[in-house]
mmCIF file of C-alpha atoms in Angstrom:
data_model
loop_
_atom_site.group_PDB
_atom_site.id
_atom_site.type_symbol
_atom_site.label_atom_id
_atom_site.label_comp_id
_atom_site.label_asym_id
_atom_site.label_seq_id
_atom_site.Cartn_x
_atom_site.Cartn_y
_atom_site.Cartn_z
ATOM 1 C CA THR Z 6 -10.758 -4.709 18.966
ATOM 2 C CA SER Z 7 -9.142 -7.082 16.455
ATOM 3 C CA THR Z 8 -5.870 -7.492 14.565
ATOM 4 C CA ASP Z 9 -3.751 -4.409 13.822
ATOM 5 C CA ASP Z 10 -0.278 -4.941 12.306
ATOM 6 C CA LEU Z 11 2.526 -2.413 11.833
ATOM 7 C CA THR Z 12 4.778 -3.111 8.832
ATOM 8 C CA ASP Z 13 6.695 0.139 8.193
ATOM 9 C CA ILE Z 14 7.564 3.478 9.802
ATOM 10 C CA LEU Z 15 8.705 6.677 8.091
ATOM 11 C CA GLN Z 16 9.990 9.770 9.874
ATOM 12 C CA THR Z 17 8.292 12.857 8.439
ATOM 13 C CA SER Z 18 9.867 16.251 7.744
ATOM 14 C CA ASP Z 19 8.297 17.694 10.939
ATOM 15 C CA GLU Z 20 10.084 15.023 13.053
ATOM 16 C CA GLY Z 21 6.850 13.062 13.477
ATOM 17 C CA PHE Z 22 6.191 9.634 12.013
ATOM 18 C CA LEU Z 23 3.895 7.882 9.575
ATOM 19 C CA LEU Z 24 2.982 4.367 10.746
ATOM 20 C CA VAL Z 25 1.632 1.968 8.115
ATOM 21 C CA GLY Z 26 0.271 -1.554 8.137
ATOM 22 C CA GLN Z 27 -3.144 -3.124 8.175
ATOM 23 C CA SER Z 28 -6.129 -3.302 10.468
ATOM 24 C CA PHE Z 29 -9.099 -5.625 10.866
ATOM 25 C CA SER Z 30 -10.520 -3.482 13.700
ATOM 26 C CA GLY Z 31 -13.423 -1.093 13.566
ATOM 27 C CA ALA Z 32 -13.302 2.390 15.070
ATOM 28 C CA ASP Z 33 -12.403 1.805 18.707
ATOM 29 C CA GLY Z 34 -9.715 2.876 21.133
ATOM 30 C CA ARG Z 35 -7.425 5.257 19.246
ATOM 31 C CA LYS Z 36 -8.641 4.075 15.849
ATOM 32 C CA THR Z 37 -11.133 6.705 14.672
ATOM 33 C CA VAL Z 38 -12.136 5.180 11.314
ATOM 34 C CA ASP Z 39 -14.043 2.047 10.353
ATOM 35 C CA GLY Z 40 -12.717 -0.319 7.731
ATOM 36 C CA HIS Z 41 -14.100 -1.167 4.329
ATOM 37 C CA GLY Z 42 -14.206 -4.961 4.560
ATOM 38 C CA SER Z 43 -11.578 -7.482 5.570
ATOM 39 C CA PHE Z 44 -8.109 -6.138 6.376
ATOM 40 C CA ASP Z 45 -7.612 -2.537 5.257
ATOM 41 C CA GLY Z 46 -4.371 -0.698 4.673
ATOM 42 C CA TYR Z 47 -4.101 1.477 7.776
ATOM 43 C CA VAL Z 48 -2.059 4.656 8.340
ATOM 44 C CA VAL Z 49 -1.504 6.659 11.530
ATOM 45 C CA ARG Z 50 0.299 10.020 11.581
ATOM 46 C CA ILE Z 51 1.861 10.997 14.909
ATOM 47 C CA ASP Z 52 3.833 14.060 15.966
ATOM 48 C CA LYS Z 53 7.344 13.951 17.449
ATOM 49 C CA ASP Z 54 5.872 13.428 20.934
ATOM 50 C CA GLY Z 55 3.758 10.443 19.845
ATOM 51 C CA ASN Z 56 0.417 12.267 19.751
ATOM 52 C CA GLN Z 57 -1.930 10.990 17.046
ATOM 53 C CA LEU Z 58 -2.650 13.643 14.393
ATOM 54 C CA TRP Z 59 -4.863 11.523 12.138
ATOM 55 C CA ASP Z 60 -5.542 7.978 10.996
ATOM 56 C CA ALA Z 61 -7.041 6.553 7.813
ATOM 57 C CA ALA Z 62 -8.097 3.184 6.384
ATOM 58 C CA TYR Z 63 -7.852 2.355 2.677
ATOM 59 C CA GLY Z 64 -9.228 -0.662 0.851
ATOM 60 C CA GLY Z 65 -12.165 -2.604 -0.482
ATOM 61 C CA SER Z 66 -14.201 -5.616 0.626
ATOM 62 C CA ALA Z 67 -11.274 -8.093 0.705
ATOM 63 C CA ALA Z 68 -7.761 -7.833 2.201
ATOM 64 C CA ASP Z 69 -5.649 -4.750 1.463
ATOM 65 C CA ILE Z 70 -2.184 -4.860 3.026
ATOM 66 C CA PHE Z 71 0.418 -2.081 3.216
ATOM 67 C CA GLN Z 72 4.034 -3.256 3.351
ATOM 68 C CA LYS Z 73 6.005 -0.033 2.725
ATOM 69 C CA VAL Z 74 5.706 3.748 2.792
ATOM 70 C CA VAL Z 75 7.893 5.940 0.585
ATOM 71 C CA PRO Z 76 8.069 9.736 0.854
ATOM 72 C CA ALA Z 77 6.926 11.629 -2.251
ATOM 73 C CA SER Z 78 8.803 14.724 -3.406
ATOM 74 C CA ASP Z 79 5.697 16.928 -2.910
ATOM 75 C CA GLY Z 80 5.284 16.122 0.804
ATOM 76 C CA GLY Z 81 2.821 13.278 0.276
ATOM 77 C CA PHE Z 82 3.408 9.573 0.713
ATOM 78 C CA VAL Z 83 3.294 6.519 -1.528
ATOM 79 C CA LEU Z 84 1.816 3.428 0.128
ATOM 80 C CA ALA Z 85 2.764 0.069 -1.353
ATOM 81 C CA GLY Z 86 1.563 -3.445 -0.622
ATOM 82 C CA TYR Z 87 -0.927 -5.831 -2.124
ATOM 83 C CA THR Z 88 -4.676 -6.061 -2.578
ATOM 84 C CA ARG Z 89 -7.234 -8.816 -2.960
ATOM 85 C CA SER Z 90 -10.094 -6.321 -3.386
ATOM 86 C CA ASP Z 91 -12.074 -5.313 -6.429
ATOM 87 C CA MET Z 92 -13.607 -1.835 -6.775
ATOM 88 C CA GLY Z 93 -15.371 -0.505 -3.711
ATOM 89 C CA GLY Z 94 -14.464 1.339 -0.532
ATOM 90 C CA THR Z 95 -11.463 3.439 -1.552
ATOM 91 C CA ARG Z 96 -10.508 1.008 -4.368
ATOM 92 C CA THR Z 97 -11.099 2.494 -7.827
ATOM 93 C CA THR Z 98 -9.869 -0.472 -9.890
ATOM 94 C CA ASP Z 99 -10.657 -4.187 -10.031
ATOM 95 C CA ALA Z 100 -8.039 -6.851 -9.346
ATOM 96 C CA PHE Z 101 -6.400 -8.774 -12.204
ATOM 97 C CA GLY Z 102 -5.944 -12.009 -10.220
ATOM 98 C CA THR Z 103 -6.283 -13.312 -6.673
ATOM 99 C CA ALA Z 104 -3.877 -10.617 -5.407
ATOM 100 C CA ASP Z 105 -2.104 -7.707 -7.097
ATOM 101 C CA PHE Z 106 0.681 -5.335 -6.238
ATOM 102 C CA GLY Z 107 -1.167 -2.285 -4.906
ATOM 103 C CA VAL Z 108 0.343 1.194 -4.871
ATOM 104 C CA GLY Z 109 -1.314 4.469 -3.975
ATOM 105 C CA LYS Z 110 -0.530 8.022 -3.017
ATOM 106 C CA ILE Z 111 -1.877 10.173 -0.199
ATOM 107 C CA ASP Z 112 -1.220 13.812 0.606
ATOM 108 C CA ALA Z 113 0.271 14.964 3.932
ATOM 109 C CA ALA Z 114 -3.223 15.009 5.485
ATOM 110 C CA GLY Z 115 -4.018 11.417 4.439
ATOM 111 C CA ASN Z 116 -6.313 12.203 1.509
ATOM 112 C CA GLN Z 117 -6.080 9.538 -1.217
ATOM 113 C CA LEU Z 118 -4.823 11.025 -4.501
ATOM 114 C CA TRP Z 119 -4.624 7.844 -6.595
ATOM 115 C CA GLU Z 120 -4.263 4.068 -6.384
ATOM 116 C CA LYS Z 121 -3.220 1.468 -8.969
ATOM 117 C CA ASN Z 122 -2.992 -2.321 -9.310
ATOM 118 C CA HIS Z 123 -0.187 -4.191 -11.045
ATOM 119 C CA GLY Z 124 -0.258 -7.924 -11.591
ATOM 120 C CA GLY Z 125 -1.335 -10.897 -13.623
ATOM 121 C CA ASN Z 126 -3.923 -13.643 -13.355
ATOM 122 C CA GLY Z 127 -2.603 -15.217 -10.115
ATOM 123 C CA GLU Z 128 -1.152 -14.174 -6.778
ATOM 124 C CA ASP Z 129 1.162 -11.106 -6.858
ATOM 125 C CA ILE Z 130 2.517 -10.013 -3.466
ATOM 126 C CA LEU Z 131 4.472 -6.752 -3.166
ATOM 127 C CA GLU Z 132 7.145 -6.817 -0.447
ATOM 128 C CA VAL Z 133 9.405 -3.778 -1.088
ATOM 129 C CA ALA Z 134 9.264 -0.306 -2.632
ATOM 130 C CA THR Z 135 11.656 2.588 -3.084
ATOM 131 C CA SER Z 136 11.748 5.872 -4.975
ATOM 132 C CA THR Z 137 13.736 6.443 -8.154
ATOM 133 C CA GLY Z 138 15.648 9.602 -9.060
ATOM 134 C CA ASP Z 139 13.007 10.765 -11.558
ATOM 135 C CA GLY Z 140 10.060 10.804 -9.115
ATOM 136 C CA GLY Z 141 8.903 7.285 -9.918
ATOM 137 C CA TYR Z 142 9.010 4.142 -7.809
ATOM 138 C CA LEU Z 143 10.520 0.674 -7.963
ATOM 139 C CA LEU Z 144 8.211 -2.077 -6.652
ATOM 140 C CA GLY Z 145 9.272 -5.653 -5.919
ATOM 141 C CA GLY Z 146 7.760 -8.879 -4.726
ATOM 142 C CA TRP Z 147 6.772 -12.340 -5.852
ATOM 143 C CA SER Z 148 4.226 -13.730 -8.273
ATOM 144 C CA SER Z 149 2.496 -16.956 -9.244
ATOM 145 C CA SER Z 150 0.865 -15.280 -12.276
ATOM 146 C CA ASN Z 151 1.623 -16.534 -15.745
ATOM 147 C CA SER Z 152 -0.094 -13.883 -17.858
ATOM 148 C CA GLY Z 153 -2.614 -11.082 -18.030
ATOM 149 C CA GLY Z 154 -3.155 -7.773 -16.303
ATOM 150 C CA THR Z 155 -0.105 -5.544 -16.439
ATOM 151 C CA TRP Z 156 2.512 -8.326 -16.500
ATOM 152 C CA THR Z 157 4.413 -8.175 -19.781
ATOM 153 C CA ALA Z 158 6.584 -11.307 -19.462
ATOM 154 C CA ALA Z 159 5.829 -14.992 -19.034
ATOM 155 C CA ASP Z 160 6.406 -16.771 -15.747
ATOM 156 C CA ARG Z 161 9.567 -18.850 -15.285
ATOM 157 C CA GLY Z 162 8.230 -21.362 -12.738
ATOM 158 C CA SER Z 163 5.825 -21.740 -9.833
ATOM 159 C CA PHE Z 164 6.828 -18.499 -8.106
ATOM 160 C CA ASP Z 165 8.932 -15.719 -9.607
ATOM 161 C CA TYR Z 166 10.174 -12.461 -8.212
ATOM 162 C CA TRP Z 167 9.046 -9.355 -10.032
ATOM 163 C CA VAL Z 168 10.505 -5.876 -10.031
ATOM 164 C CA ILE Z 169 8.561 -3.180 -11.844
ATOM 165 C CA ARG Z 170 9.158 0.511 -12.292
ATOM 166 C CA VAL Z 171 6.232 2.922 -12.171
ATOM 167 C CA ASP Z 172 6.117 6.644 -12.851
ATOM 168 C CA VAL Z 173 5.090 9.449 -10.498
ATOM 169 C CA ALA Z 174 1.404 8.575 -11.118
ATOM 170 C CA GLY Z 175 1.856 4.850 -10.432
ATOM 171 C CA ASP Z 176 1.594 3.829 -14.115
#
């Protein structure tokens, strides 16, 4: 009934697909879940014939945006994007600034296993993610933060790109 955006697609081991993005819609049409506030990170799992197996919304009271999905070695999925939400809904941590890199893991059935924020005191927007050989993940994007949160280096100007490496638990 409102805005639903697709930002990434991953083919699953059963030849189906995981579709990720964000949704501002409530439960309606093929969407079976309500949101938690503004935009929520939204995931739809379909089989190889395009039949919907499940869908899920993740987020808090403000915008939560998924940009990328990365397969996890245990059959789950790591969802990466950015969040403007504090604790609430499915968010278990408060934001450090106006937006933080957000990364979380779900199992093959869409159950949230963990979620983490990374950022400073400003705007931190995750754009890309990939897995590393040791089970961790490399996250990249841009930042207007100059200190605080999990950022360990000073800014170099108005907007900087950031690349961070996290372990299998998102730390």
